[in-house]
mmCIF file of C-alpha atoms in Angstrom:
data_model
loop_
_atom_site.group_PDB
_atom_site.id
_atom_site.type_symbol
_atom_site.label_atom_id
_atom_site.label_comp_id
_atom_site.label_asym_id
_atom_site.label_seq_id
_atom_site.Cartn_x
_atom_site.Cartn_y
_atom_site.Cartn_z
ATOM 1 C CA MET A 217 149.558 7.921 100.158
ATOM 2 C CA ARG A 218 146.482 9.361 98.484
ATOM 3 C CA GLN A 219 147.663 12.872 99.240
ATOM 4 C CA SER A 220 151.034 12.189 97.604
ATOM 5 C CA ILE A 221 149.327 10.760 94.510
ATOM 6 C CA PHE A 222 147.165 13.832 94.381
ATOM 7 C CA SER A 223 150.237 16.058 94.673
ATOM 8 C CA TYR A 224 151.880 14.166 91.814
ATOM 9 C CA VAL A 225 148.840 14.536 89.598
ATOM 10 C CA LEU A 226 148.324 18.169 90.418
ATOM 11 C CA SER A 227 151.971 19.098 89.948
ATOM 12 C CA SER A 228 152.082 17.155 86.675
ATOM 13 C CA PHE A 229 149.067 19.072 85.463
ATOM 14 C CA LEU A 230 150.639 22.372 86.380
ATOM 15 C CA ILE A 231 153.944 21.452 84.708
ATOM 16 C CA ALA A 232 152.064 20.320 81.623
ATOM 17 C CA ILE A 233 150.181 23.584 81.412
ATOM 18 C CA VAL A 234 153.472 25.493 81.532
ATOM 19 C CA VAL A 235 155.164 23.113 79.073
ATOM 20 C CA THR A 236 152.185 23.204 76.720
ATOM 21 C CA GLY A 237 152.070 26.967 76.885
ATOM 22 C CA LYS A 238 155.758 27.200 76.006
ATOM 23 C CA ALA A 239 155.538 24.481 73.363
ATOM 24 C CA GLN A 240 152.757 26.306 71.600
ATOM 25 C CA ASN A 241 155.109 29.254 71.035
ATOM 26 C CA ASN A 242 157.774 27.019 69.456
ATOM 27 C CA PRO A 243 157.952 26.301 65.742
ATOM 28 C CA PRO A 244 156.884 22.805 64.552
ATOM 29 C CA ASP A 245 159.491 20.063 65.047
ATOM 30 C CA SER A 246 159.989 16.399 64.193
ATOM 31 C CA THR A 247 158.227 15.150 67.344
ATOM 32 C CA ARG A 248 154.937 16.719 66.331
ATOM 33 C CA GLY A 249 152.361 14.761 64.397
ATOM 34 C CA ILE A 250 152.092 10.994 64.027
ATOM 35 C CA HIS A 251 155.195 9.026 62.938
ATOM 36 C CA LEU A 252 156.078 5.385 62.440
ATOM 37 C CA PRO A 253 157.008 3.656 65.711
ATOM 38 C CA THR A 254 160.665 3.519 66.697
ATOM 39 C CA GLY A 255 160.416 0.966 69.486
ATOM 40 C CA ILE A 256 158.385 -0.843 72.064
ATOM 41 C CA ARG A 257 158.801 -0.303 75.792
ATOM 42 C CA LEU A 258 157.908 -3.197 78.099
ATOM 43 C CA GLY A 259 157.829 -3.004 81.845
ATOM 44 C CA THR A 260 156.181 -3.872 85.111
ATOM 45 C CA ASP A 261 154.789 -2.194 88.202
ATOM 46 C CA LEU A 262 157.078 -2.413 91.234
ATOM 47 C CA ILE A 263 154.354 -1.396 93.687
ATOM 48 C CA LEU A 264 152.205 -4.404 92.799
ATOM 49 C CA ILE A 265 155.194 -6.724 93.104
ATOM 50 C CA GLY A 266 156.115 -5.180 96.467
ATOM 51 C CA THR A 267 152.544 -5.375 97.726
ATOM 52 C CA SER A 268 152.342 -9.037 96.692
ATOM 53 C CA ALA A 269 155.604 -9.793 98.506
ATOM 54 C CA PHE A 270 154.591 -8.199 101.795
ATOM 55 C CA SER A 271 150.810 -8.630 101.874
ATOM 56 C CA GLU A 272 149.156 -11.825 103.061
ATOM 57 C CA SER A 273 145.845 -10.910 101.495
ATOM 58 C CA PHE A 274 146.900 -9.743 98.014
ATOM 59 C CA SER A 275 148.806 -11.185 95.096
ATOM 60 C CA GLY A 276 149.180 -9.524 91.714
ATOM 61 C CA TRP A 277 151.397 -8.391 88.882
ATOM 62 C CA GLU A 278 151.097 -6.178 85.875
ATOM 63 C CA ILE A 279 152.886 -5.897 82.520
ATOM 64 C CA ASN A 280 152.976 -2.468 80.919
ATOM 65 C CA GLY A 281 153.899 -1.571 77.387
ATOM 66 C CA ASP A 282 153.802 1.313 74.982
ATOM 67 C CA VAL A 283 154.717 2.064 71.397
ATOM 68 C CA ASP A 284 155.558 5.539 70.141
ATOM 69 C CA PHE A 285 153.904 7.239 67.194
ATOM 70 C CA GLY A 286 155.729 10.538 67.440
ATOM 71 C CA ARG A 287 154.483 12.362 70.517
ATOM 72 C CA TYR A 288 151.563 9.929 70.787
ATOM 73 C CA TYR A 289 151.961 6.548 72.470
ATOM 74 C CA LEU A 290 149.706 3.530 72.204
ATOM 75 C CA ALA A 291 149.756 2.095 75.728
ATOM 76 C CA ALA A 292 148.526 -1.276 76.985
ATOM 77 C CA ASP A 293 148.642 -3.068 80.334
ATOM 78 C CA PHE A 294 147.797 -6.613 81.330
ATOM 79 C CA GLY A 295 147.492 -7.697 84.929
ATOM 80 C CA ASN A 296 146.633 -10.500 87.291
ATOM 81 C CA TRP A 297 144.930 -9.857 90.651
ATOM 82 C CA GLU A 298 144.009 -12.129 93.551
ATOM 83 C CA ARG A 299 142.749 -11.112 96.952
ATOM 84 C CA GLU A 300 141.735 -13.078 100.022
ATOM 85 C CA GLN A 301 140.369 -10.644 102.568
ATOM 86 C CA SER A 302 139.142 -11.537 106.042
ATOM 87 C CA LEU A 303 135.888 -9.871 107.024
ATOM 88 C CA VAL A 304 134.648 -9.367 110.554
ATOM 89 C CA ASN A 305 132.030 -12.079 109.881
ATOM 90 C CA GLY A 306 133.594 -14.085 107.064
ATOM 91 C CA LEU A 307 135.960 -14.190 104.122
ATOM 92 C CA TYR A 308 136.007 -12.476 100.726
ATOM 93 C CA LYS A 309 138.047 -13.712 97.735
ATOM 94 C CA ASN A 310 138.490 -12.483 94.203
ATOM 95 C CA ASP A 311 140.602 -13.675 91.313
ATOM 96 C CA GLY A 312 140.824 -12.041 87.913
ATOM 97 C CA ARG A 313 142.714 -10.674 84.976
ATOM 98 C CA TYR A 314 142.449 -7.228 83.487
ATOM 99 C CA TYR A 315 143.754 -5.120 80.666
ATOM 100 C CA ARG A 316 143.870 -1.443 79.854
ATOM 101 C CA VAL A 317 144.414 0.190 76.492
ATOM 102 C CA GLY A 318 144.714 3.840 75.652
ATOM 103 C CA ILE A 319 146.680 6.735 74.312
ATOM 104 C CA ASP A 320 149.314 8.900 75.991
ATOM 105 C CA VAL A 321 150.388 12.293 74.723
ATOM 106 C CA ASN A 322 153.932 13.428 75.494
ATOM 107 C CA PHE A 323 154.315 17.072 76.426
ATOM 108 C CA LEU A 324 158.138 17.093 76.508
ATOM 109 C CA LEU A 325 158.609 17.767 72.811
ATOM 110 C CA LYS A 326 162.216 18.972 72.801
ATOM 111 C CA ASP A 327 163.861 16.355 75.021
ATOM 112 C CA PRO A 328 166.721 14.620 73.132
ATOM 113 C CA ASP A 329 166.215 11.353 75.092
ATOM 114 C CA ARG A 330 162.489 11.490 74.468
ATOM 115 C CA ASN A 331 161.734 11.480 78.192
ATOM 116 C CA MET A 332 158.053 11.815 78.780
ATOM 117 C CA LEU A 333 155.669 13.902 80.791
ATOM 118 C CA PHE A 334 152.425 12.539 79.564
ATOM 119 C CA PHE A 335 148.697 12.717 79.867
ATOM 120 C CA GLY A 336 146.334 10.159 78.478
ATOM 121 C CA PHE A 337 143.329 7.973 78.935
ATOM 122 C CA ARG A 338 142.660 4.262 79.265
ATOM 123 C CA TYR A 339 139.782 1.895 78.762
ATOM 124 C CA GLY A 340 139.962 -0.845 81.379
ATOM 125 C CA HIS A 341 138.315 -4.260 81.333
ATOM 126 C CA ALA A 342 138.398 -7.115 83.859
ATOM 127 C CA ASN A 343 137.200 -10.726 83.851
ATOM 128 C CA TYR A 344 137.040 -12.102 87.356
ATOM 129 C CA SER A 345 135.334 -14.275 89.898
ATOM 130 C CA GLU A 346 134.598 -13.443 93.503
ATOM 131 C CA GLN A 347 133.314 -15.359 96.462
ATOM 132 C CA VAL A 348 132.073 -14.374 99.885
ATOM 133 C CA THR A 349 131.436 -16.641 102.855
ATOM 134 C CA TYR A 350 129.840 -14.975 105.855
ATOM 135 C CA SER A 351 127.570 -15.536 108.818
ATOM 136 C CA PHE A 352 124.394 -13.581 109.427
ATOM 137 C CA SER A 353 121.120 -13.684 111.339
ATOM 138 C CA ALA A 354 117.582 -13.392 110.029
ATOM 139 C CA VAL A 355 114.793 -12.336 112.382
ATOM 140 C CA ASP A 356 112.778 -15.397 113.493
ATOM 141 C CA PHE A 357 114.642 -17.658 111.046
ATOM 142 C CA GLY A 358 117.896 -17.924 112.984
ATOM 143 C CA ASP A 359 121.567 -17.916 112.079
ATOM 144 C CA TYR A 360 123.008 -18.799 108.699
ATOM 145 C CA LEU A 361 126.331 -19.290 106.977
ATOM 146 C CA ALA A 362 126.113 -18.001 103.400
ATOM 147 C CA ASP A 363 128.475 -18.908 100.583
ATOM 148 C CA GLU A 364 127.867 -16.853 97.433
ATOM 149 C CA SER A 365 129.921 -16.333 94.292
ATOM 150 C CA ASN A 366 130.105 -14.273 91.110
ATOM 151 C CA SER A 367 131.826 -16.766 88.857
ATOM 152 C CA ASN A 368 131.906 -15.050 85.456
ATOM 153 C CA ALA A 369 131.793 -11.387 86.295
ATOM 154 C CA ARG A 370 133.039 -8.656 83.985
ATOM 155 C CA ALA A 371 133.697 -4.993 84.513
ATOM 156 C CA ASN A 372 134.900 -2.009 82.559
ATOM 157 C CA TRP A 373 135.934 1.486 83.475
ATOM 158 C CA GLY A 374 137.742 4.576 82.223
ATOM 159 C CA GLU A 375 140.936 6.215 83.430
ATOM 160 C CA LEU A 376 142.586 9.588 83.091
ATOM 161 C CA VAL A 377 146.321 9.105 83.499
ATOM 162 C CA THR A 378 149.398 11.220 83.897
ATOM 163 C CA GLY A 379 153.004 10.443 84.663
ATOM 164 C CA LEU A 380 156.651 10.468 83.774
ATOM 165 C CA ARG A 381 158.986 8.169 81.803
ATOM 166 C CA VAL A 382 162.694 8.836 82.227
ATOM 167 C CA LYS A 383 165.549 7.153 80.404
ATOM 168 C CA VAL A 384 167.925 5.984 83.143
ATOM 169 C CA TRP A 385 170.577 3.953 81.341
ATOM 170 C CA LYS A 386 170.799 2.703 77.744
ATOM 171 C CA GLU A 387 167.345 1.239 77.125
ATOM 172 C CA PHE A 388 166.381 1.080 80.797
ATOM 173 C CA TRP A 389 163.562 3.432 81.779
ATOM 174 C CA MET A 390 161.749 4.256 84.977
ATOM 175 C CA GLY A 391 158.592 6.190 85.614
ATOM 176 C CA TYR A 392 155.283 6.505 87.354
ATOM 177 C CA THR A 393 151.684 6.576 86.286
ATOM 178 C CA ALA A 394 148.970 8.188 88.376
ATOM 179 C CA ARG A 395 145.486 7.063 87.495
ATOM 180 C CA MET A 396 142.118 8.588 88.125
ATOM 181 C CA LYS A 397 139.746 5.658 87.620
ATOM 182 C CA LEU A 398 136.078 6.302 87.113
ATOM 183 C CA LEU A 399 132.797 5.126 85.590
ATOM 184 C CA ALA A 400 133.160 1.490 86.688
ATOM 185 C CA ARG A 401 130.403 -0.794 85.408
ATOM 186 C CA THR A 402 129.949 -4.477 86.232
ATOM 187 C CA LYS A 403 128.085 -7.267 84.405
ATOM 188 C CA ASN A 404 126.995 -10.869 85.062
ATOM 189 C CA ASN A 405 126.857 -10.419 88.788
ATOM 190 C CA ASP A 406 124.837 -12.506 91.236
ATOM 191 C CA PHE A 407 125.660 -9.881 93.827
ATOM 192 C CA GLU A 408 127.153 -6.414 93.827
ATOM 193 C CA THR A 409 130.900 -6.625 93.223
ATOM 194 C CA TYR A 410 133.045 -5.492 96.129
ATOM 195 C CA GLU A 411 136.362 -5.114 94.344
ATOM 196 C CA ILE A 412 137.184 -5.143 90.628
ATOM 197 C CA PRO A 413 140.664 -6.451 89.734
ATOM 198 C CA GLY A 414 142.650 -3.597 88.236
ATOM 199 C CA TYR A 415 140.173 -1.014 89.428
ATOM 200 C CA GLY A 416 139.577 -1.356 93.153
ATOM 201 C CA LEU A 417 136.611 -0.935 95.461
ATOM 202 C CA THR A 418 133.373 -0.364 93.611
ATOM 203 C CA PHE A 419 131.648 1.854 96.171
ATOM 204 C CA LYS A 420 134.004 4.678 95.214
ATOM 205 C CA ASN A 421 132.860 6.709 92.232
ATOM 206 C CA VAL A 422 136.417 7.880 91.644
ATOM 207 C CA TYR A 423 139.334 5.655 92.552
ATOM 208 C CA TRP A 424 142.978 6.693 92.541
ATOM 209 C CA GLY A 425 145.733 4.379 91.431
ATOM 210 C CA PHE A 426 149.482 4.697 91.250
ATOM 211 C CA ASN A 427 152.147 2.620 89.506
ATOM 212 C CA TYR A 428 155.888 2.950 89.888
ATOM 213 C CA GLN A 429 157.283 1.247 86.837
ATOM 214 C CA VAL A 430 160.515 0.007 85.277
ATOM 215 C CA PHE A 431 160.802 -0.553 81.518
ATOM 216 C CA TRP A 432 163.154 -1.948 78.942
ATOM 217 C CA ARG A 433 162.856 -0.408 75.493
ATOM 218 C CA ILE A 434 163.370 -2.548 72.397
ATOM 219 C CA PRO A 435 164.168 -0.202 69.507
ATOM 220 C CA PHE A 436 162.886 -0.896 65.982
ATOM 221 C CA LYS A 437 165.081 1.795 64.513
ATOM 222 C CA LYS A 438 167.384 4.552 65.649
ATOM 223 C CA VAL A 439 165.596 7.638 66.961
ATOM 224 C CA ASP A 440 166.383 10.838 65.013
ATOM 225 C CA MET B 37 140.776 23.044 79.986
ATOM 226 C CA LYS B 38 140.612 26.257 81.976
ATOM 227 C CA TYR B 39 140.521 25.045 85.585
ATOM 228 C CA PRO B 40 142.083 21.547 85.714
ATOM 229 C CA GLY B 41 143.261 21.927 89.330
ATOM 230 C CA PHE B 42 139.805 22.933 90.516
ATOM 231 C CA ILE B 43 138.195 19.959 88.774
ATOM 232 C CA ILE B 44 140.700 17.531 90.312
ATOM 233 C CA VAL B 45 140.164 18.964 93.800
ATOM 234 C CA LEU B 46 136.416 18.615 93.291
ATOM 235 C CA LEU B 47 136.800 14.969 92.243
ATOM 236 C CA MET B 48 139.057 14.295 95.257
ATOM 237 C CA LEU B 49 136.446 15.748 97.594
ATOM 238 C CA THR B 50 133.755 13.627 95.945
ATOM 239 C CA ASN B 51 135.957 10.615 96.558
ATOM 240 C CA CYS B 52 136.364 11.471 100.250
ATOM 241 C CA LEU B 53 132.592 11.697 100.658
ATOM 242 C CA ASN B 54 132.198 8.113 99.442
ATOM 243 C CA LYS B 55 133.675 6.305 102.425
ATOM 244 C CA PRO B 56 131.589 3.328 103.573
ATOM 245 C CA ASP B 57 130.026 3.239 107.007
ATOM 246 C CA CYS B 58 128.845 0.346 109.131
ATOM 247 C CA ILE B 59 125.231 1.445 109.373
ATOM 248 C CA ILE B 60 123.334 -1.622 108.215
ATOM 249 C CA THR B 61 119.652 -1.056 107.557
ATOM 250 C CA ALA B 62 118.960 -4.334 105.752
ATOM 251 C CA THR B 63 116.347 -6.560 107.368
ATOM 252 C CA ASN B 64 114.297 -9.635 106.540
ATOM 253 C CA LEU B 65 111.132 -8.018 107.880
ATOM 254 C CA VAL B 66 108.543 -6.953 105.320
ATOM 255 C CA LYS B 67 106.654 -3.901 106.490
ATOM 256 C CA ILE B 68 103.019 -4.152 105.409
ATOM 257 C CA GLY B 69 100.550 -1.331 105.821
ATOM 258 C CA PHE B 70 96.763 -1.676 105.756
ATOM 259 C CA VAL B 71 94.980 1.187 104.009
ATOM 260 C CA ASN B 72 91.385 2.103 103.306
ATOM 261 C CA ALA B 73 89.824 3.122 99.991
ATOM 262 C CA SER B 74 91.224 6.648 100.434
ATOM 263 C CA ASN B 75 94.735 5.188 100.858
ATOM 264 C CA GLN B 76 94.812 6.239 104.500
ATOM 265 C CA PRO B 77 96.177 3.943 107.248
ATOM 266 C CA ARG B 78 93.433 1.652 108.451
ATOM 267 C CA SER B 79 93.423 0.067 111.872
ATOM 268 C CA THR B 80 92.605 -3.599 111.402
ATOM 269 C CA GLN B 81 91.549 -6.215 113.946
ATOM 270 C CA VAL B 82 93.859 -9.099 113.150
ATOM 271 C CA ASP B 83 93.003 -12.585 114.457
ATOM 272 C CA SER B 84 96.379 -13.937 113.332
ATOM 273 C CA ILE B 85 98.848 -14.005 110.454
ATOM 274 C CA ARG B 86 100.524 -17.171 109.216
ATOM 275 C CA VAL B 87 103.998 -16.905 107.702
ATOM 276 C CA SER B 88 105.392 -19.624 105.413
ATOM 277 C CA GLY B 89 108.210 -21.565 107.029
ATOM 278 C CA LYS B 90 107.115 -20.646 110.552
ATOM 279 C CA GLU B 91 104.912 -22.577 112.953
ATOM 280 C CA VAL B 92 104.014 -19.621 115.167
ATOM 281 C CA LEU B 93 101.172 -17.250 114.392
ATOM 282 C CA TYR B 94 101.908 -13.536 114.295
ATOM 283 C CA TYR B 95 99.868 -10.610 115.627
ATOM 284 C CA LYS B 96 97.283 -12.779 117.402
ATOM 285 C CA GLY B 97 94.337 -10.629 118.457
ATOM 286 C CA ALA B 98 96.097 -7.354 117.648
ATOM 287 C CA SER B 99 94.599 -4.160 116.347
ATOM 288 C CA VAL B 100 97.186 -2.719 113.977
ATOM 289 C CA SER B 101 97.594 -0.614 110.852
ATOM 290 C CA THR B 102 101.082 -1.961 109.997
ATOM 291 C CA VAL B 103 102.727 -5.329 110.543
ATOM 292 C CA ASN B 104 106.332 -6.537 110.217
ATOM 293 C CA LEU B 105 106.531 -10.087 108.909
ATOM 294 C CA PRO B 106 109.750 -12.108 108.478
ATOM 295 C CA ILE B 107 110.814 -13.769 105.237
ATOM 296 C CA SER B 108 113.302 -16.566 104.876
ATOM 297 C CA PRO B 109 116.790 -15.998 103.413
ATOM 298 C CA GLU B 110 116.808 -19.601 102.153
ATOM 299 C CA VAL B 111 114.039 -19.265 99.580
ATOM 300 C CA ALA B 112 112.991 -16.491 97.202
ATOM 301 C CA GLU B 113 109.289 -16.698 97.989
ATOM 302 C CA ALA B 114 107.044 -16.149 101.005
ATOM 303 C CA LEU B 115 103.362 -16.694 101.654
ATOM 304 C CA PHE B 116 101.408 -14.702 104.226
ATOM 305 C CA VAL B 117 97.885 -15.688 105.241
ATOM 306 C CA PHE B 118 95.908 -12.984 106.995
ATOM 307 C CA TYR B 119 92.965 -13.877 109.269
ATOM 308 C CA TYR B 120 91.179 -10.675 110.161
ATOM 309 C CA GLU B 121 87.675 -9.316 110.748
ATOM 310 C CA GLN B 122 86.026 -12.626 109.734
ATOM 311 C CA GLN B 123 87.955 -12.679 106.490
ATOM 312 C CA GLN B 124 90.941 -14.564 105.115
ATOM 313 C CA ASP B 125 93.319 -13.258 102.460
ATOM 314 C CA THR B 126 96.715 -14.316 101.169
ATOM 315 C CA VAL B 127 99.742 -12.614 99.671
ATOM 316 C CA ARG B 128 102.543 -14.485 97.932
ATOM 317 C CA LEU B 129 105.759 -12.478 97.617
ATOM 318 C CA GLN B 130 108.843 -13.007 95.519
ATOM 319 C CA TYR B 131 112.193 -11.423 96.253
ATOM 320 C CA LYS B 132 115.918 -11.688 95.682
ATOM 321 C CA VAL B 133 118.372 -12.468 98.451
ATOM 322 C CA GLU B 134 121.992 -11.432 97.972
ATOM 323 C CA PRO B 135 125.060 -10.535 99.967
ATOM 324 C CA GLN B 136 126.575 -7.094 100.127
ATOM 325 C CA ILE B 137 130.110 -6.480 101.347
ATOM 326 C CA ILE B 138 130.821 -3.157 103.013
ATOM 327 C CA SER B 139 134.411 -3.432 104.243
ATOM 328 C CA PRO B 140 136.634 -5.831 106.207
ATOM 329 C CA ASP B 141 135.667 -4.101 109.467
ATOM 330 C CA CYS B 142 131.949 -3.889 108.738
ATOM 331 C CA GLY B 143 131.732 -7.297 107.064
ATOM 332 C CA ALA B 144 129.082 -8.656 104.741
ATOM 333 C CA TYR B 145 125.352 -8.712 105.225
ATOM 334 C CA THR B 146 122.265 -9.942 103.404
ATOM 335 C CA ILE B 147 119.925 -7.712 101.459
ATOM 336 C CA TYR B 148 116.394 -8.555 100.346
ATOM 337 C CA LYS B 149 115.384 -6.724 97.204
ATOM 338 C CA ASN B 150 113.167 -6.774 94.097
ATOM 339 C CA LEU B 151 110.136 -7.487 96.264
ATOM 340 C CA SER B 152 107.042 -8.187 94.189
ATOM 341 C CA VAL B 153 103.606 -9.701 94.667
ATOM 342 C CA SER B 154 103.209 -12.849 92.596
ATOM 343 C CA GLU B 155 99.751 -13.767 93.828
ATOM 344 C CA THR B 156 97.173 -12.272 96.182
ATOM 345 C CA SER B 157 93.512 -12.417 97.112
ATOM 346 C CA PHE B 158 93.531 -8.767 98.174
ATOM 347 C CA GLU B 159 91.708 -6.665 95.635
ATOM 348 C CA PHE B 160 94.233 -3.819 95.677
ATOM 349 C CA TYR B 161 97.858 -3.735 96.648
ATOM 350 C CA GLN B 162 100.903 -1.590 95.990
ATOM 351 C CA VAL B 163 104.608 -2.311 96.423
ATOM 352 C CA VAL B 164 105.910 0.955 97.853
ATOM 353 C CA THR B 165 109.557 0.041 98.508
ATOM 354 C CA SER B 166 110.984 -3.084 96.899
ATOM 355 C CA GLN B 167 114.094 -3.329 99.093
ATOM 356 C CA LEU B 168 113.638 -4.283 102.721
ATOM 357 C CA SER B 169 115.120 -1.759 105.093
ATOM 358 C CA THR B 170 114.647 -0.657 108.683
ATOM 359 C CA ASN B 171 114.299 2.847 107.231
ATOM 360 C CA ALA B 172 111.402 1.975 104.944
ATOM 361 C CA THR B 173 108.057 3.415 106.086
ATOM 362 C CA VAL B 174 106.237 0.564 104.395
ATOM 363 C CA ASN B 175 107.145 -2.020 101.728
ATOM 364 C CA LEU B 176 103.687 -3.142 100.753
ATOM 365 C CA GLN B 177 100.259 -1.580 101.088
ATOM 366 C CA LEU B 178 97.172 -3.792 101.221
ATOM 367 C CA ARG B 179 93.778 -2.204 100.806
ATOM 368 C CA ILE B 180 90.978 -3.379 103.083
ATOM 369 C CA GLU B 181 87.557 -1.965 102.219
#
């Protein structure tokens, strides 16, 4: 899975380099620069929905949206994340909501349908609680059952993103977003967070994410 | 950006190196070393050591330069009373107890950190390592003249 995400990201980068190189030789066109928005695209991540349907330990959903300003897109996501994970000596739970905001830059400047091959960045933020119940032993003090929680924890992180958006039919779009998540920071913790909703496991300095998304675009005005 | 592919490969490799393992070094034993005025290990004739929360006496009649004393996970404070070489001294420690989760297969364990001395009758002391670990050489040094 990780290898395929990596292949996607790498190939997208390579395509973008070629596209950018070619685009730089072209004369200026109407997609360059910042323009008034022509529509909003709203969608959801099918992978999260699928994972929730088939996993006993995870439940989550995510709403994705973007608004075009010429070749630049203001993108925002909002998600819900719950996990109940059995541990070899206990149980870990988390429950939280997260959002991401950022900018995407479209490198397909000449496409009449305004399909996208984009690169961008996100700022991510999560509010969550987590709880761990586990058994342990302390030398000379015996066995214990601990029940600890982080009730008002917060976290933020950054993301470098790349992906595709393709117009499939009328205003129906599909696409993917590959995410390289990094620089996660947590606050208000009584213990070190294990997993941040929307980010993933905290012991990884760089965490890869992948969304396969469907969108419906609501136009404000007709695209030129 | 001149070498985007190279940078991504580098980041991927960094990611692969960050896998958790199940080697747990956390312990509730405080490693205390006795040192002389030159900060060298000092063998000390211990009559006994009393540990708060425990009835038994530790290191009765032992000649040692380091001792491992247990602290309770239920409270954030421990008191050690040292009876040695016709003297009696005390050390009161404060610490933080918290869980750490490694992975579903490795589970969760308890760490003891932020160790500090809140009160002592020893003239000189030094907290060397504030997190308790089986790897730590010594957590606390106590100077005996």
